[in-house]
PDB file of C-alpha atoms and ligand atoms in Angstrom:
ATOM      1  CA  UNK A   1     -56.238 -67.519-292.341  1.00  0.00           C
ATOM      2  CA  UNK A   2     -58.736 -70.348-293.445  1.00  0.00           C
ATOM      3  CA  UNK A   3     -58.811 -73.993-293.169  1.00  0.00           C
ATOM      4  CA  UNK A   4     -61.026 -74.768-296.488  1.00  0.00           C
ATOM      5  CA  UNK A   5     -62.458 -78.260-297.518  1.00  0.00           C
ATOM      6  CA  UNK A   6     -60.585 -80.115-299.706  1.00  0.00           C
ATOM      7  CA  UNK A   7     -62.190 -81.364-302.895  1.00  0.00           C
ATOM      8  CA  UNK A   8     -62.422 -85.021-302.621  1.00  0.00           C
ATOM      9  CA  UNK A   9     -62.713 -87.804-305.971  1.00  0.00           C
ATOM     10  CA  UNK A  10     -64.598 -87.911-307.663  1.00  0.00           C
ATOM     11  CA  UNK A  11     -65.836 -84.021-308.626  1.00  0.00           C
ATOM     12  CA  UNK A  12     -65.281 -82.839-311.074  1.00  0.00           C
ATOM     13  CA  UNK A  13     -63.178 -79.424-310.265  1.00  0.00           C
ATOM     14  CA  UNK A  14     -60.189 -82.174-309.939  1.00  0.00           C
ATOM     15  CA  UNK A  15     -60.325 -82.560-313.550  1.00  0.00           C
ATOM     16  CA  UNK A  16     -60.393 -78.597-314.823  1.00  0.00           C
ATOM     17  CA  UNK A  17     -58.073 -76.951-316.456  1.00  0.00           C
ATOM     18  CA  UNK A  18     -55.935 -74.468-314.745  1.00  0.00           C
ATOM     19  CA  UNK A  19     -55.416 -71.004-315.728  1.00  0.00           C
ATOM     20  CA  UNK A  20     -52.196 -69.990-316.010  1.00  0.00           C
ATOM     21  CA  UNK A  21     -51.346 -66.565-312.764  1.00  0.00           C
ATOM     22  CA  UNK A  22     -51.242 -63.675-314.603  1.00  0.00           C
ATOM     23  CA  UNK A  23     -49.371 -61.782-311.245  1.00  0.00           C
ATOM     24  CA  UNK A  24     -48.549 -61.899-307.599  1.00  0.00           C
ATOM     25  CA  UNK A  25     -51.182 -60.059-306.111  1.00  0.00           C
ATOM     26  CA  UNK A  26     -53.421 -60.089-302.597  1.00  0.00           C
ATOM     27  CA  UNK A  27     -55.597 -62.526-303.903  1.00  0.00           C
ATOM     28  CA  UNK A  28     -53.071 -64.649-304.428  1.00  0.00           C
ATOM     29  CA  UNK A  29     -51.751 -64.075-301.505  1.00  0.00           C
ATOM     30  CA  UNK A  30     -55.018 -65.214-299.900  1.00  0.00           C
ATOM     31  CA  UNK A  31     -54.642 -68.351-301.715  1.00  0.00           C
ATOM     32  CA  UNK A  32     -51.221 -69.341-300.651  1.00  0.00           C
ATOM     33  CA  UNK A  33     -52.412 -68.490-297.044  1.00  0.00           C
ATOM     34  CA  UNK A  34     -55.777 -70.900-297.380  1.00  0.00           C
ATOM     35  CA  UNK A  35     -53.474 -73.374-299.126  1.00  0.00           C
ATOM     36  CA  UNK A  36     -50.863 -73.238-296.109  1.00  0.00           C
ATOM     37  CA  UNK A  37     -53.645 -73.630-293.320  1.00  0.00           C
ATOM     38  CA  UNK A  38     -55.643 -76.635-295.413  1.00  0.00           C
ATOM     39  CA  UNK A  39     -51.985 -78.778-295.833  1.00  0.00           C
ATOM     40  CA  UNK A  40     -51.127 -78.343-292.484  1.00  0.00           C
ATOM     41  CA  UNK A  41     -54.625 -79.338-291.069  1.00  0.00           C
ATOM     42  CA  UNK A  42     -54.667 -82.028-293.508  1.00  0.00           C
ATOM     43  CA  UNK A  43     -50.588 -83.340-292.896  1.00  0.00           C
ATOM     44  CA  UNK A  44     -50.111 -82.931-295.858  1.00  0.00           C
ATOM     45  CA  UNK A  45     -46.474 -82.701-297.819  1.00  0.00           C
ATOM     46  CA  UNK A  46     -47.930 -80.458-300.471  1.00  0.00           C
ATOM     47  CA  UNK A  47     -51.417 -79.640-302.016  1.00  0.00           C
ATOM     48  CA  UNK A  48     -52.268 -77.503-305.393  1.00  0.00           C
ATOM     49  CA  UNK A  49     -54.892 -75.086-305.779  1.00  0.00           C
ATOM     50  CA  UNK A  50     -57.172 -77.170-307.561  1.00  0.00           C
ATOM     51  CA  UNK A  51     -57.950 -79.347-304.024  1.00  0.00           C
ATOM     52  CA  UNK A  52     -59.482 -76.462-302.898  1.00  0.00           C
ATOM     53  CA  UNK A  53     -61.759 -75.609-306.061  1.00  0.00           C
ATOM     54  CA  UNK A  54     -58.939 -72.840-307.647  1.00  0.00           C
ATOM     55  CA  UNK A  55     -58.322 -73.385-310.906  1.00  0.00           C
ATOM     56  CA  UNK A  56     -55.386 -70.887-310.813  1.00  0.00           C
ATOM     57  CA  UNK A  57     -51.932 -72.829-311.546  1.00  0.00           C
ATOM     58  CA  UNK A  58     -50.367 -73.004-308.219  1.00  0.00           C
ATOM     59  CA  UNK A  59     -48.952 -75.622-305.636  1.00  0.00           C
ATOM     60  CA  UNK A  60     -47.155 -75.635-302.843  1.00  0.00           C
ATOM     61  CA  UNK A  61     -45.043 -77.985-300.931  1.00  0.00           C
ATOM     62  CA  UNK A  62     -43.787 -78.048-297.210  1.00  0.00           C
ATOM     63  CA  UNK A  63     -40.650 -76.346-296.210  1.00  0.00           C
ATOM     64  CA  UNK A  64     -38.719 -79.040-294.742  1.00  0.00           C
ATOM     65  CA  UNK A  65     -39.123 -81.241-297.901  1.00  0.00           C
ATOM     66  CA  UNK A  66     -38.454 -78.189-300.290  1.00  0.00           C
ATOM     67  CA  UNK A  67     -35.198 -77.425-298.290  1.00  0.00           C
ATOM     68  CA  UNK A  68     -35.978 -74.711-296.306  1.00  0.00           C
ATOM     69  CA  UNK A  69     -36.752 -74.951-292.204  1.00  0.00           C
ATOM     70  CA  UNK A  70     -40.075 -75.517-290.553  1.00  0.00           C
ATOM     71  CA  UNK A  71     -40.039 -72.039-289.728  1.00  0.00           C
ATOM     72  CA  UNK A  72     -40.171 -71.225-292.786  1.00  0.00           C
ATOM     73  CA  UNK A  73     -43.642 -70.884-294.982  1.00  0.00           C
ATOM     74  CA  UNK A  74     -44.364 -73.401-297.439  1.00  0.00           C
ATOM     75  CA  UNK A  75     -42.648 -72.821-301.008  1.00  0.00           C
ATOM     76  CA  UNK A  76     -44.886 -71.614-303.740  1.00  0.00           C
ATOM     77  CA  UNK A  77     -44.809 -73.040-307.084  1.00  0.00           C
ATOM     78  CA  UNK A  78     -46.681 -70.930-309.390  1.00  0.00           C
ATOM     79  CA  UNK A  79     -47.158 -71.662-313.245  1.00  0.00           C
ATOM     80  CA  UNK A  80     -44.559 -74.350-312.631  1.00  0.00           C
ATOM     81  CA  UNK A  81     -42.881 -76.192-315.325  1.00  0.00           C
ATOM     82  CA  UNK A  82     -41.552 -79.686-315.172  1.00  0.00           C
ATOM     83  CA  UNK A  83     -37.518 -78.821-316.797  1.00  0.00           C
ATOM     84  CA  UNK A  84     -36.315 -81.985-316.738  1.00  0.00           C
ATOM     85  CA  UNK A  85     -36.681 -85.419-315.220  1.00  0.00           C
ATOM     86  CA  UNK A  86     -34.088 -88.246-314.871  1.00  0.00           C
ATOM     87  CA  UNK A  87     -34.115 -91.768-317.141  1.00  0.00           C
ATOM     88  CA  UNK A  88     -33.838 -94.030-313.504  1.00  0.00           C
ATOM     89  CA  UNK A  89     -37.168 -93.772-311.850  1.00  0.00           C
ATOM     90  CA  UNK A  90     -38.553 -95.233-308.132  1.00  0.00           C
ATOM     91  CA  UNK A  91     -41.465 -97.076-307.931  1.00  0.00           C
ATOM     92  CA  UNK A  92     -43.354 -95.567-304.355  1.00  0.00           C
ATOM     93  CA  UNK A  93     -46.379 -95.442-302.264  1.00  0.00           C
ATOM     94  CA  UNK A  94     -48.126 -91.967-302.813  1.00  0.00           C
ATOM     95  CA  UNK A  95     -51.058 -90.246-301.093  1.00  0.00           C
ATOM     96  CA  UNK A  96     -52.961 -87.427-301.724  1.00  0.00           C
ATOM     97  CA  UNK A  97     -55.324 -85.361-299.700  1.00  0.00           C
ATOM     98  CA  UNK A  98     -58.550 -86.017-302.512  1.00  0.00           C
ATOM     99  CA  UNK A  99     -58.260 -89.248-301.518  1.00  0.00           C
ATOM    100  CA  UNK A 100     -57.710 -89.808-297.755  1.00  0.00           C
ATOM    101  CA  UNK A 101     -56.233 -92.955-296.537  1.00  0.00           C
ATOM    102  CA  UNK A 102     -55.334 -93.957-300.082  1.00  0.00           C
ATOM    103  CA  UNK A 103     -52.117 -95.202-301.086  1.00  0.00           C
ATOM    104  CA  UNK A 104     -50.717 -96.133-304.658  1.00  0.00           C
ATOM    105  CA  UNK A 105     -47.925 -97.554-306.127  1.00  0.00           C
ATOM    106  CA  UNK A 106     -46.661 -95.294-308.624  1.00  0.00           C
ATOM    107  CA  UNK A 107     -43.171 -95.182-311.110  1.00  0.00           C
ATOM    108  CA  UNK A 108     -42.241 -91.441-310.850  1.00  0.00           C
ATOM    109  CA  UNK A 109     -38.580 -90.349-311.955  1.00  0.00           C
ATOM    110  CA  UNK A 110     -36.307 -90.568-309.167  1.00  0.00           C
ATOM    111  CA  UNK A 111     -35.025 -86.428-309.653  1.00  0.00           C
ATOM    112  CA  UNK A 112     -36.837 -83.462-311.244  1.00  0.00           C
ATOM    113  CA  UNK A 113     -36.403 -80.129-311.819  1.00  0.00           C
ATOM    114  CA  UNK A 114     -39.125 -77.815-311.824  1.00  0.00           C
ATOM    115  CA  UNK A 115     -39.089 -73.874-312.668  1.00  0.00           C
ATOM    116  CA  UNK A 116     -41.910 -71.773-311.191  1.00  0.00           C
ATOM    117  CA  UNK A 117     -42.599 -68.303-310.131  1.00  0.00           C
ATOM    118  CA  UNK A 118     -42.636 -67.658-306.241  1.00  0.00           C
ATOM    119  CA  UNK A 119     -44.627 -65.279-304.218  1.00  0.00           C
ATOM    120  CA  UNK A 120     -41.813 -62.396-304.814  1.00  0.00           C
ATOM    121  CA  UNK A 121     -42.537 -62.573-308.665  1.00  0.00           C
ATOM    122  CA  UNK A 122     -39.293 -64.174-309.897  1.00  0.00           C
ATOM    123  CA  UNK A 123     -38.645 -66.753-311.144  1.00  0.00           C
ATOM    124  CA  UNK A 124     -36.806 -69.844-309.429  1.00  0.00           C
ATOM    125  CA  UNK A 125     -35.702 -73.452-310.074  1.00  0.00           C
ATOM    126  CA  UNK A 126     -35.668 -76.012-307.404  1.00  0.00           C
ATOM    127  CA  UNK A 127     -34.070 -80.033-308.537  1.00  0.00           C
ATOM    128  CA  UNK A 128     -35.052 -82.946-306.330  1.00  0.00           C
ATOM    129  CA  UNK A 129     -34.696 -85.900-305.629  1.00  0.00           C
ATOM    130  CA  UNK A 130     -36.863 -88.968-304.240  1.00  0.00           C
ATOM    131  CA  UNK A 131     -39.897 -87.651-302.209  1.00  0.00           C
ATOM    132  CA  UNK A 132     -39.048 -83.742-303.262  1.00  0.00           C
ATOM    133  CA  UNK A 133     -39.021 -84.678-306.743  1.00  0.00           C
ATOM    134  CA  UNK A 134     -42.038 -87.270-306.104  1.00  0.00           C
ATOM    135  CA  UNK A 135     -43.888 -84.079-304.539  1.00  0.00           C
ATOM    136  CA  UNK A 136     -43.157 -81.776-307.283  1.00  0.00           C
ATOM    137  CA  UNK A 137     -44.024 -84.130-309.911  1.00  0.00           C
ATOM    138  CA  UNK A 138     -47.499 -85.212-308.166  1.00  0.00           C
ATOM    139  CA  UNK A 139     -48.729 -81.552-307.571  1.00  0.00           C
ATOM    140  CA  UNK A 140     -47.718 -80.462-310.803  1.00  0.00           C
ATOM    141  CA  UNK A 141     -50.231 -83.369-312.226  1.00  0.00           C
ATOM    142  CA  UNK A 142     -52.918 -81.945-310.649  1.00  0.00           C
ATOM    143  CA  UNK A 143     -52.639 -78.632-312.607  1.00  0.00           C
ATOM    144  CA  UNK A 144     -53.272 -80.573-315.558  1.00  0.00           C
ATOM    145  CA  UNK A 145     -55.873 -82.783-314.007  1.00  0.00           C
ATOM    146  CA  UNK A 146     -54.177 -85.807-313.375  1.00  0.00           C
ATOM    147  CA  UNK A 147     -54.844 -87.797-310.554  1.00  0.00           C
ATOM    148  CA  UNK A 148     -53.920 -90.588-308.176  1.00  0.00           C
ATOM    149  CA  UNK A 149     -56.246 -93.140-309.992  1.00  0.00           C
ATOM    150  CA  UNK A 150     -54.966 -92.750-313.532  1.00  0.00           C
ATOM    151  CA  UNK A 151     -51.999 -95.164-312.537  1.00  0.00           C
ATOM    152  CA  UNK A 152     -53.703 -97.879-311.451  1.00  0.00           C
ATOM    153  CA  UNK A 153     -56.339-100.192-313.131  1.00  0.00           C
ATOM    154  CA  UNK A 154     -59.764-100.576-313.685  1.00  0.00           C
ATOM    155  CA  UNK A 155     -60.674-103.117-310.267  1.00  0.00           C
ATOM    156  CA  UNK A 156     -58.091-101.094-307.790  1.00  0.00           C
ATOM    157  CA  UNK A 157     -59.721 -97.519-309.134  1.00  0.00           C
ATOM    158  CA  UNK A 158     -63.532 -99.065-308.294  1.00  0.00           C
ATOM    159  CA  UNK A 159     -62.047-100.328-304.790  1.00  0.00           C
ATOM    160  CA  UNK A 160     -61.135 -96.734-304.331  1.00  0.00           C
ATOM    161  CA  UNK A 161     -63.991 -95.389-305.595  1.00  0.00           C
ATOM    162  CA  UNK A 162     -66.056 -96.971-302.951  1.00  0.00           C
ATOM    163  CA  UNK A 163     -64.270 -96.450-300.281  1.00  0.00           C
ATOM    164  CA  UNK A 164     -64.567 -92.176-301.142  1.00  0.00           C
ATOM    165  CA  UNK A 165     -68.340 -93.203-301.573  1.00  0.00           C
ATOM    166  CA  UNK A 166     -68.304 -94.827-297.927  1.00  0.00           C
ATOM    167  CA  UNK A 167     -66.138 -91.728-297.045  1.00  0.00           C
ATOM    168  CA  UNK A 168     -68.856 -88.818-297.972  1.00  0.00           C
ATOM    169  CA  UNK A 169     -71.999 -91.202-297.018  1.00  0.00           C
ATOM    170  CA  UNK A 170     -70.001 -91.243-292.989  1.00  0.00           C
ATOM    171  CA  UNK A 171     -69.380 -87.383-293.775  1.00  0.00           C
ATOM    172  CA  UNK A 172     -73.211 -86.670-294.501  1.00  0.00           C
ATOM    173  CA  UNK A 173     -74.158 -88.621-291.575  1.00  0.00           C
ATOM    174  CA  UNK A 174     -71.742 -87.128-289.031  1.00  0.00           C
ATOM    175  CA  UNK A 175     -73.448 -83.817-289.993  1.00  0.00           C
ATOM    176  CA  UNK A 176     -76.899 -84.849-289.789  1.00  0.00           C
TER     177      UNK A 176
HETATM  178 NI1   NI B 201     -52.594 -84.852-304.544  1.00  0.00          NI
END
């Protein structure tokens, strides 16, 4: 088990592309495990491989949002692909752990339905609905690079941009 950094904005590894996972195999396995241990240090509802510097296509979301119990591990959602989304959408506050303490407004569909391959190697489906769907949908954009500050404009994304500046210059300090 390992608690790894996550890869804060800007750097660039947010923005490469992912490589689709040619099989289930240790590996993997190690990177579902180091993506378990960095959500759950983090609180966070879900994370994708590319937060910790992976480019292989792969996210994962917390059990009790996915349906499953807290007992359970997270659910693995690897080479997902978005099915189907609904016309009626919810406009919602949304986080992510590359940028902490961040929060933005963004219109995401209000259901989804995502197919992926799990840890077993089969494939599944899973619909949802509100922050599930929200979840899904905001993991799967970071496979393809997309990020938290391509919804909002150009004076909110340089607000945000110094606060992660203010963020890493407090970070390099605390270790010095
Ligand atoms: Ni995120």
């Amino acid at each position: 088990m390992a608690v790894r950094p996550v890869v804060i904005w800007p750097d660039d590894r947010l923005r490469q592309a992912s490589v689709p996972v040619a099989a289930v195999d240790d590996s993997l396995r190690e990177l579902f495990r180091d993506l378990t241990d960095s959500m759950y240090a983090e609180n966070g509802l879900g994370i994708a491989a590319l937060q910790l510097g992976d480019p292989r296509r792969m996210f994962i979301v917390e059990p009790k949002l996915a349906g499953r119990t807290e007992n359970d591990p997270p659910v693995a959602f690897i080479n997902p692909e978005v099915l189907w989304t609904s016309d009626e959408t919810e406009d919602s506050e949304e986080g992510c752990l590359s940028f902490p303490d961040v929060y933005v407004k963004v219109d995401r569909p209000l259901r989804a339905r995502v197919r992926a391959m799990g840890l077993d190697g089969t494939l599944f489906e899973m619909e949802g609905e509100g922050l599930l769907a929200r979840c899904m949908l905001h993991e799967n954009d970071h496979l393809t690079g997309k990020l938290l500050v391509d919804f909002v404009g150009p004076l909110k994304r340089q607000m945000i941009k110094k606060k992660m500046q203010k963020l890493k210059t407090a970070e390099e300090e605390d270790r010095a």
